[in-house]
CSV table of C-alpha atoms in Angstrom, one decimal:
chain,number,residue,atom,x,y,z
R,1,MET,CA,155.5,-9.4,-21.6
R,2,GLN,CA,158.1,-9.9,-24.4
R,3,TYR,CA,158.4,-7.5,-27.3
R,4,PRO,CA,160.5,-8.2,-30.4
R,5,ASN,CA,163.5,-6.0,-30.1
R,6,ASN,CA,162.6,-3.4,-32.6
R,7,ILE,CA,159.1,-2.8,-31.2
R,8,LYS,CA,160.4,-2.5,-27.7
R,9,LYS,CA,162.8,0.2,-28.9
R,10,SER,CA,160.1,2.3,-30.5
R,11,TYR,CA,157.9,1.9,-27.4
R,12,ASN,CA,160.7,3.3,-25.3
R,13,HIS,CA,161.0,6.3,-27.5
R,14,ILE,CA,157.5,7.5,-26.9
R,15,SER,CA,158.2,8.8,-23.4
R,16,VAL,CA,161.2,10.7,-24.5
R,17,SER,CA,160.9,14.3,-25.8
R,18,HIS,CA,162.7,14.3,-29.1
R,19,SER,CA,164.2,17.8,-28.8
R,20,ASN,CA,166.2,16.9,-25.7
R,21,ARG,CA,167.3,13.4,-26.6
R,22,GLY,CA,171.0,12.9,-26.1
R,23,MET,CA,171.4,15.9,-23.9
R,24,SER,CA,172.9,15.1,-20.5
R,25,LEU,CA,170.9,16.1,-17.4
R,26,GLU,CA,173.6,18.7,-16.6
R,27,ASN,CA,173.3,20.2,-20.1
R,28,LEU,CA,169.5,20.3,-19.8
R,29,LEU,CA,169.8,22.2,-16.5
R,30,ASN,CA,172.5,24.6,-17.8
R,31,HIS,CA,170.3,25.5,-20.7
R,32,THR,CA,167.3,25.9,-18.5
R,33,ASN,CA,169.2,28.0,-16.0
R,34,ASP,CA,170.5,30.2,-18.8
R,35,TYR,CA,166.9,30.6,-20.0
R,36,TYR,CA,165.8,31.6,-16.5
R,37,ILE,CA,168.6,34.2,-16.2
R,38,LYS,CA,167.9,35.6,-19.7
R,39,LYS,CA,164.1,36.0,-18.9
R,40,ASP,CA,165.0,37.3,-15.4
R,41,ILE,CA,162.9,34.5,-13.8
R,42,ALA,CA,165.6,33.3,-11.4
R,43,LEU,CA,169.3,33.5,-10.7
R,44,ILE,CA,170.4,29.9,-10.4
R,45,TYR,CA,173.9,28.7,-11.3
R,46,LYS,CA,175.8,25.4,-11.2
R,47,LYS,CA,178.8,25.8,-8.9
R,48,PRO,CA,182.2,25.2,-10.6
R,49,THR,CA,183.8,21.9,-9.7
R,50,PRO,CA,186.4,22.6,-7.0
R,51,ILE,CA,189.9,21.6,-7.9
R,52,GLY,CA,193.1,21.3,-5.9
R,53,VAL,CA,195.9,23.0,-7.9
R,54,ALA,CA,199.3,21.3,-7.4
R,55,GLU,CA,201.4,23.1,-10.0
R,56,VAL,CA,201.1,26.3,-12.0
R,57,SER,CA,203.2,28.0,-14.6
R,58,TYR,CA,203.2,31.5,-16.1
R,59,SER,CA,203.2,32.3,-19.8
R,60,ASP,CA,202.5,35.9,-21.1
R,61,HIS,CA,201.6,36.9,-17.5
R,62,LYS,CA,198.8,34.3,-17.5
R,63,LYS,CA,198.6,31.7,-14.9
R,64,LEU,CA,198.3,28.2,-16.4
R,65,ILE,CA,197.5,25.1,-14.3
R,66,LYS,CA,199.9,22.3,-15.0
R,67,LYS,CA,198.7,19.8,-12.5
R,68,ALA,CA,195.5,19.6,-10.5
R,69,TYR,CA,192.9,17.2,-9.4
R,70,PHE,CA,189.1,17.3,-8.9
R,71,LYS,CA,187.8,17.7,-5.4
R,72,GLU,CA,184.3,17.0,-4.0
R,73,GLN,CA,181.8,19.8,-3.7
R,74,SER,CA,180.8,20.3,0.0
R,75,THR,CA,177.4,21.6,-1.0
R,76,LEU,CA,174.8,20.6,-3.7
R,77,ASP,CA,175.8,21.6,-7.2
R,78,TYR,CA,173.2,24.2,-8.0
R,79,ASN,CA,172.1,27.2,-6.0
R,80,GLY,CA,170.6,30.6,-6.3
R,81,ILE,CA,167.5,32.8,-5.7
R,82,TYR,CA,163.9,32.5,-7.0
R,83,LYS,CA,161.0,34.7,-5.9
R,84,GLY,CA,163.1,35.9,-2.9
R,85,LYS,CA,163.7,32.3,-1.7
R,86,TYR,CA,167.0,30.5,-1.4
R,87,ILE,CA,167.1,27.4,-3.6
R,88,GLU,CA,169.7,24.6,-3.6
R,89,PHE,CA,169.6,21.3,-5.4
R,90,ASP,CA,171.5,18.5,-7.0
R,91,ALA,CA,171.0,16.5,-10.2
R,92,LYS,CA,171.3,12.7,-10.1
R,93,GLU,CA,170.9,10.1,-12.7
R,94,THR,CA,170.5,6.3,-12.4
R,95,LEU,CA,170.3,3.6,-15.0
R,96,ASN,CA,168.7,1.3,-12.3
R,97,LYS,CA,165.1,1.0,-13.3
R,98,THR,CA,163.7,-0.3,-10.0
R,99,ALA,CA,165.4,1.7,-7.3
R,100,PHE,CA,167.5,4.8,-6.8
R,101,PRO,CA,170.8,4.0,-5.0
R,102,ILE,CA,171.2,6.3,-2.0
R,103,ALA,CA,175.0,6.1,-2.3
R,104,ASN,CA,174.5,8.6,-5.2
R,105,VAL,CA,173.9,11.2,-2.6
R,106,HIS,CA,177.1,11.7,-0.5
R,107,THR,CA,176.9,12.1,3.3
R,108,HIS,CA,177.9,15.8,3.2
R,109,GLN,CA,175.2,16.4,0.6
R,110,ILE,CA,172.6,14.8,2.9
R,111,ASP,CA,173.8,17.1,5.7
R,112,GLN,CA,173.6,20.1,3.3
R,113,ILE,CA,169.9,19.2,2.5
R,114,ARG,CA,169.1,19.1,6.2
R,115,GLY,CA,170.9,22.4,6.7
R,116,VAL,CA,169.2,24.3,3.9
R,117,ILE,CA,165.8,23.2,5.1
R,118,ARG,CA,166.7,24.1,8.7
R,119,HIS,CA,167.7,27.6,7.5
R,120,GLN,CA,164.3,27.9,5.7
R,121,GLY,CA,165.6,27.5,2.2
R,122,ILE,CA,164.3,25.2,-0.5
R,123,ALA,CA,166.3,22.0,-1.1
R,124,PHE,CA,165.6,19.1,-3.5
R,125,LEU,CA,167.0,16.5,-5.9
R,126,ILE,CA,166.3,16.3,-9.6
R,127,ILE,CA,166.4,12.6,-10.4
R,128,LYS,CA,166.5,11.2,-13.9
R,129,MET,CA,165.2,7.6,-13.9
R,130,ASN,CA,163.5,5.5,-16.5
R,131,ASN,CA,163.7,8.4,-18.9
R,132,PHE,CA,161.6,10.6,-16.6
R,133,TYR,CA,162.7,13.7,-14.6
R,134,TYR,CA,161.5,13.9,-11.0
R,135,LEU,CA,161.8,16.6,-8.4
R,136,LEU,CA,162.1,14.9,-5.0
R,137,LYS,CA,161.7,17.4,-2.2
R,138,GLY,CA,164.5,17.4,0.4
R,139,GLU,CA,161.9,16.7,3.1
R,140,ASP,CA,160.6,13.6,1.3
R,141,PHE,CA,164.1,12.3,0.6
R,142,LEU,CA,165.0,12.7,4.3
R,143,LEU,CA,161.7,11.1,5.3
R,144,PHE,CA,162.7,8.0,3.4
R,145,ILE,CA,166.3,7.7,4.5
R,146,ASP,CA,165.6,8.5,8.2
R,147,ASN,CA,162.9,5.8,8.4
R,148,SER,CA,164.5,3.0,6.4
R,149,ASN,CA,167.7,0.9,6.5
R,150,ARG,CA,167.5,0.3,2.7
R,151,LYS,CA,170.4,1.2,0.5
R,152,SER,CA,168.1,2.4,-2.3
R,153,ILE,CA,164.8,4.2,-2.8
R,154,PRO,CA,162.3,2.0,-4.6
R,155,TYR,CA,161.0,3.5,-7.9
R,156,THR,CA,157.5,3.3,-6.6
R,157,TYR,CA,158.4,5.7,-3.7
R,158,ILE,CA,159.8,8.2,-6.3
R,159,LYS,CA,156.7,7.8,-8.5
R,160,ASN,CA,154.4,8.3,-5.6
R,161,ASN,CA,156.2,11.1,-3.7
R,162,ALA,CA,158.4,13.0,-6.2
R,163,HIS,CA,157.0,15.4,-8.8
R,164,LEU,CA,157.3,14.8,-12.5
R,165,ILE,CA,159.1,17.7,-14.3
R,166,LYS,CA,157.7,18.3,-17.8
R,167,GLU,CA,160.2,18.4,-20.6
R,168,GLY,CA,159.9,21.1,-23.2
R,169,TYR,CA,161.7,23.1,-25.7
R,170,GLN,CA,162.3,26.5,-24.0
R,171,PRO,CA,163.2,25.9,-21.3
R,172,ALA,CA,164.3,22.3,-21.7
R,173,LEU,CA,163.4,21.2,-18.2
R,174,ASP,CA,161.1,23.7,-16.5
R,175,TYR,CA,161.7,22.6,-12.9
R,176,LEU,CA,160.7,26.0,-11.5
R,177,ASN,CA,157.2,25.3,-12.8
R,178,THR,CA,157.3,22.2,-10.6
R,179,VAL,CA,158.8,24.3,-7.7
R,180,ASP,CA,155.8,26.7,-8.1
R,181,GLU,CA,153.3,23.9,-7.8
R,182,ILE,CA,155.1,22.5,-4.7
R,183,TYR,CA,156.4,25.5,-2.8
R,184,PHE,CA,154.4,28.5,-4.0
R,185,LYS,CA,151.0,27.0,-4.3
R,186,GLY,CA,148.3,29.7,-3.9
R,187,GLU,CA,150.7,32.6,-4.5
X,1,MET,CA,202.3,66.3,10.1
X,2,GLN,CA,205.5,64.4,9.9
X,3,TYR,CA,206.4,61.6,12.3
X,4,PRO,CA,209.8,60.0,12.6
X,5,ASN,CA,209.6,56.7,10.8
X,6,ASN,CA,209.4,54.4,13.9
X,7,ILE,CA,206.7,56.4,15.6
X,8,LYS,CA,204.5,56.5,12.5
X,9,LYS,CA,204.8,52.7,12.3
X,10,SER,CA,203.7,52.0,15.8
X,11,TYR,CA,200.8,54.5,15.3
X,12,ASN,CA,199.6,52.6,12.2
X,13,HIS,CA,199.6,49.4,14.2
X,14,ILE,CA,196.9,50.6,16.7
X,15,SER,CA,194.1,50.2,14.2
X,16,VAL,CA,195.0,46.6,13.3
X,17,SER,CA,193.7,43.7,15.3
X,18,HIS,CA,196.7,41.6,16.2
X,19,SER,CA,195.2,38.2,15.9
X,20,ASN,CA,194.2,38.6,12.2
X,21,ARG,CA,197.4,40.4,11.0
X,22,GLY,CA,198.8,38.8,7.9
X,23,MET,CA,195.7,36.9,7.1
X,24,SER,CA,194.3,37.7,3.7
X,25,LEU,CA,190.7,38.9,3.4
X,26,GLU,CA,189.8,35.6,1.7
X,27,ASN,CA,191.2,33.6,4.5
X,28,LEU,CA,189.5,35.7,7.1
X,29,LEU,CA,186.2,35.1,5.3
X,30,ASN,CA,186.8,31.4,4.9
X,31,HIS,CA,187.5,31.1,8.6
X,32,THR,CA,184.4,33.2,9.4
X,33,ASN,CA,182.2,31.1,7.1
X,34,ASP,CA,183.5,27.9,8.6
X,35,TYR,CA,182.6,29.3,12.1
X,36,TYR,CA,179.1,30.2,10.9
X,37,ILE,CA,178.6,26.7,9.5
X,38,LYS,CA,179.9,25.0,12.6
X,39,LYS,CA,177.7,27.1,14.9
X,40,ASP,CA,174.8,26.6,12.4
X,41,ILE,CA,174.4,30.4,12.1
X,42,ALA,CA,174.4,30.4,8.3
X,43,LEU,CA,175.4,28.4,5.3
X,44,ILE,CA,177.6,30.6,3.2
X,45,TYR,CA,180.4,29.3,1.0
X,46,LYS,CA,183.0,30.7,-1.4
X,47,LYS,CA,182.3,29.4,-4.9
X,48,PRO,CA,185.2,27.5,-6.4
X,49,THR,CA,187.2,29.4,-9.0
X,50,PRO,CA,185.9,28.1,-12.4
X,51,ILE,CA,188.6,26.6,-14.6
X,52,GLY,CA,188.6,25.5,-18.2
X,53,VAL,CA,190.1,22.1,-18.5
X,54,ALA,CA,192.2,21.6,-21.7
X,55,GLU,CA,193.9,18.2,-21.0
X,56,VAL,CA,193.4,15.4,-18.5
X,57,SER,CA,195.1,12.1,-17.9
X,58,TYR,CA,194.2,9.0,-15.9
X,59,SER,CA,196.3,7.3,-13.3
X,60,ASP,CA,194.9,4.6,-11.0
X,61,HIS,CA,191.4,5.4,-12.4
X,62,LYS,CA,191.8,8.9,-11.1
X,63,LYS,CA,191.3,11.8,-13.4
X,64,LEU,CA,194.2,14.2,-13.2
X,65,ILE,CA,194.2,17.7,-14.8
X,66,LYS,CA,197.3,18.2,-16.9
X,67,LYS,CA,196.4,21.6,-18.5
X,68,ALA,CA,193.8,24.1,-17.5
X,69,TYR,CA,193.3,27.8,-17.1
X,70,PHE,CA,191.4,30.0,-14.7
X,71,LYS,CA,188.1,31.5,-15.9
X,72,GLU,CA,186.1,34.4,-14.5
X,73,GLN,CA,183.2,33.8,-12.1
X,74,SER,CA,180.0,35.1,-13.6
X,75,THR,CA,178.5,35.7,-10.1
X,76,LEU,CA,179.9,37.1,-6.9
X,77,ASP,CA,182.3,34.8,-5.1
X,78,TYR,CA,180.3,34.1,-1.9
X,79,ASN,CA,176.7,33.0,-1.6
X,80,GLY,CA,174.3,31.2,0.7
X,81,ILE,CA,171.5,31.4,3.2
X,82,TYR,CA,171.1,33.3,6.4
X,83,LYS,CA,167.9,33.6,8.4
X,84,GLY,CA,165.9,32.3,5.4
X,85,LYS,CA,167.3,35.1,3.2
X,86,TYR,CA,169.5,34.7,0.1
X,87,ILE,CA,172.9,36.4,0.5
X,88,GLU,CA,175.5,37.0,-2.1
X,89,PHE,CA,178.6,39.1,-1.8
X,90,ASP,CA,182.1,39.7,-3.0
X,91,ALA,CA,185.3,40.6,-1.2
X,92,LYS,CA,187.5,43.4,-2.6
X,93,GLU,CA,190.8,44.9,-1.4
X,94,THR,CA,192.5,48.0,-2.5
X,95,LEU,CA,195.8,49.5,-1.4
X,96,ASN,CA,194.6,52.9,-2.6
X,97,LYS,CA,194.1,55.0,0.5
X,98,THR,CA,191.8,57.8,-1.0
X,99,ALA,CA,189.5,56.0,-3.4
X,100,PHE,CA,188.2,52.6,-4.3
X,101,PRO,CA,188.7,51.9,-8.0
X,102,ILE,CA,185.4,50.8,-9.5
X,103,ALA,CA,187.3,48.6,-12.1
X,104,ASN,CA,187.7,46.2,-9.1
X,105,VAL,CA,184.1,45.2,-9.7
X,106,HIS,CA,183.6,43.6,-13.1
X,107,THR,CA,180.6,44.5,-15.3
X,108,HIS,CA,179.0,41.1,-14.9
X,109,GLN,CA,179.4,41.4,-11.1
X,110,ILE,CA,177.6,44.8,-11.2
X,111,ASP,CA,174.8,43.1,-13.2
X,112,GLN,CA,174.7,40.3,-10.6
X,113,ILE,CA,174.3,42.8,-7.7
X,114,ARG,CA,171.4,44.4,-9.6
X,115,GLY,CA,169.9,41.0,-10.2
X,116,VAL,CA,170.1,39.7,-6.6
X,117,ILE,CA,168.5,42.9,-5.3
X,118,ARG,CA,165.8,42.7,-8.0
X,119,HIS,CA,165.0,39.1,-6.9
X,120,GLN,CA,164.8,40.3,-3.2
X,121,GLY,CA,168.1,38.9,-2.1
X,122,ILE,CA,170.8,40.6,0.0
X,123,ALA,CA,173.9,41.7,-2.1
X,124,PHE,CA,176.9,43.6,-0.9
X,125,LEU,CA,180.6,44.1,-1.1
X,126,ILE,CA,183.1,43.6,1.7
X,127,ILE,CA,185.9,46.1,1.1
X,128,LYS,CA,189.3,46.2,2.8
X,129,MET,CA,190.7,49.6,2.7
X,130,ASN,CA,193.1,51.5,4.9
X,131,ASN,CA,193.2,48.4,7.2
X,132,PHE,CA,189.5,48.6,7.9
X,133,TYR,CA,186.8,46.2,6.7
X,134,TYR,CA,183.6,47.8,5.3
X,135,LEU,CA,180.3,46.3,4.3
X,136,LEU,CA,179.0,48.4,1.4
X,137,LYS,CA,175.3,47.5,0.6
X,138,GLY,CA,174.7,46.7,-3.1
X,139,GLU,CA,172.1,49.5,-3.1
X,140,ASP,CA,174.6,52.1,-2.0
X,141,PHE,CA,177.3,50.9,-4.4
X,142,LEU,CA,174.8,51.2,-7.3
X,143,LEU,CA,173.6,54.6,-6.1
X,144,PHE,CA,177.1,55.9,-6.5
X,145,ILE,CA,178.0,54.3,-9.8
X,146,ASP,CA,174.6,55.2,-11.4
X,147,ASN,CA,175.0,58.8,-10.4
X,148,SER,CA,178.6,59.5,-11.1
X,149,ASN,CA,181.0,59.3,-14.0
X,150,ARG,CA,183.9,58.8,-11.7
X,151,LYS,CA,186.2,55.8,-12.0
X,152,SER,CA,186.5,55.4,-8.3
X,153,ILE,CA,184.6,55.8,-5.1
X,154,PRO,CA,186.1,58.4,-2.7
X,155,TYR,CA,187.1,57.0,0.7
X,156,THR,CA,184.8,59.5,2.3
X,157,TYR,CA,181.8,58.0,0.5
X,158,ILE,CA,182.8,54.6,1.9
X,159,LYS,CA,183.3,55.9,5.4
X,160,ASN,CA,180.0,57.7,5.3
X,161,ASN,CA,177.8,55.1,3.6
X,162,ALA,CA,179.4,51.7,4.2
X,163,HIS,CA,179.3,49.9,7.6
X,164,LEU,CA,182.4,49.1,9.6
X,165,ILE,CA,182.8,45.3,10.3
X,166,LYS,CA,184.3,44.7,13.7
X,167,GLU,CA,187.3,42.3,13.7
X,168,GLY,CA,187.4,39.7,16.3
X,169,TYR,CA,188.9,36.4,17.3
X,170,GLN,CA,186.0,34.0,16.7
X,171,PRO,CA,184.7,34.7,14.1
X,172,ALA,CA,187.6,36.7,12.6
X,173,LEU,CA,185.3,39.0,10.7
X,174,ASP,CA,181.8,38.9,12.0
X,175,TYR,CA,180.1,40.4,8.9
X,176,LEU,CA,176.7,38.8,9.7
X,177,ASN,CA,176.6,41.0,12.9
X,178,THR,CA,176.8,43.9,10.5
X,179,VAL,CA,174.2,42.3,8.2
X,180,ASP,CA,171.9,42.1,11.3
X,181,GLU,CA,172.3,45.8,12.0
X,182,ILE,CA,171.5,46.7,8.4
X,183,TYR,CA,169.0,44.2,7.1
X,184,PHE,CA,167.4,42.6,10.2
X,185,LYS,CA,167.0,45.7,12.4
X,186,GLY,CA,164.1,45.3,14.8
X,187,GLU,CA,163.9,41.5,14.4
């Protein structure tokens, strides 16, 4: 179906929560984690990006980095504790509307998802796609990639197997509410 | 008692494991954590030091940091999962032989120790003092600072309440063996 350009635009806007528009997924999660910490709901932090320092200088007894480069995280970006359980996850965004490219998740991150699950922790991906936020359990992500040669996960698989995270005001992206429904059902 | 200088020196050496001499506490722990990961015993990592990036440049499409400064970690330096439990700890060294200066542990780190325990995780300090390595449970650390106005913890308190970590070759500093004795007794 074809919409005139302006109608299509306003249609697209309906599914987007106005308060959070323009905020990056990382910012939404940082705000949300700050909220969880302030309310003592969970202690979950984004790990700092690792860097390799090549050159430093000293001014006023303070060490200043003059040359450095970004390195890759060997784990997922976010981890912490919630209701006594270890949680680790990563946030991924794609502009692709029909499939999530698996290359977005690096090999060592896939290994880490396996490892966290093996050690009885909770591991998942938060995926932003088509203006929705999904929580895809590590188990369901691995189920797909271990049983398929495809280079991307079809959007229908995500719609059917991942869990929609409701957007809100405080917190902006209450993913622990989704974690409750999945991992703490009946508690 | 006074020893001639050379005898005192050789006496001091007895308590030090030769293989690890000269390795910093951070290196010992990094080696140990690598060993735990390789043997699939635990997934525990040192968090990267957070930096504030002030200036970047691009060469060959690679982002290069031209100016940045070190920031303070808001959590403890090490965290991860062991036997399904969340673990967070920090490593501290003092050259003071009679007392451990509490100023070594920043206020936000003390808050973090309280938080991890409140959320049913395992929190502790690994303290290097007098050439020994001690695991001081978060609970015992808080017990001291909450009931004392002192600016440092006497070495006797550490000797009596902390747990000695045995040095070895592989892993260099098997602190999870100590964690087993304290937190997983009878399992």
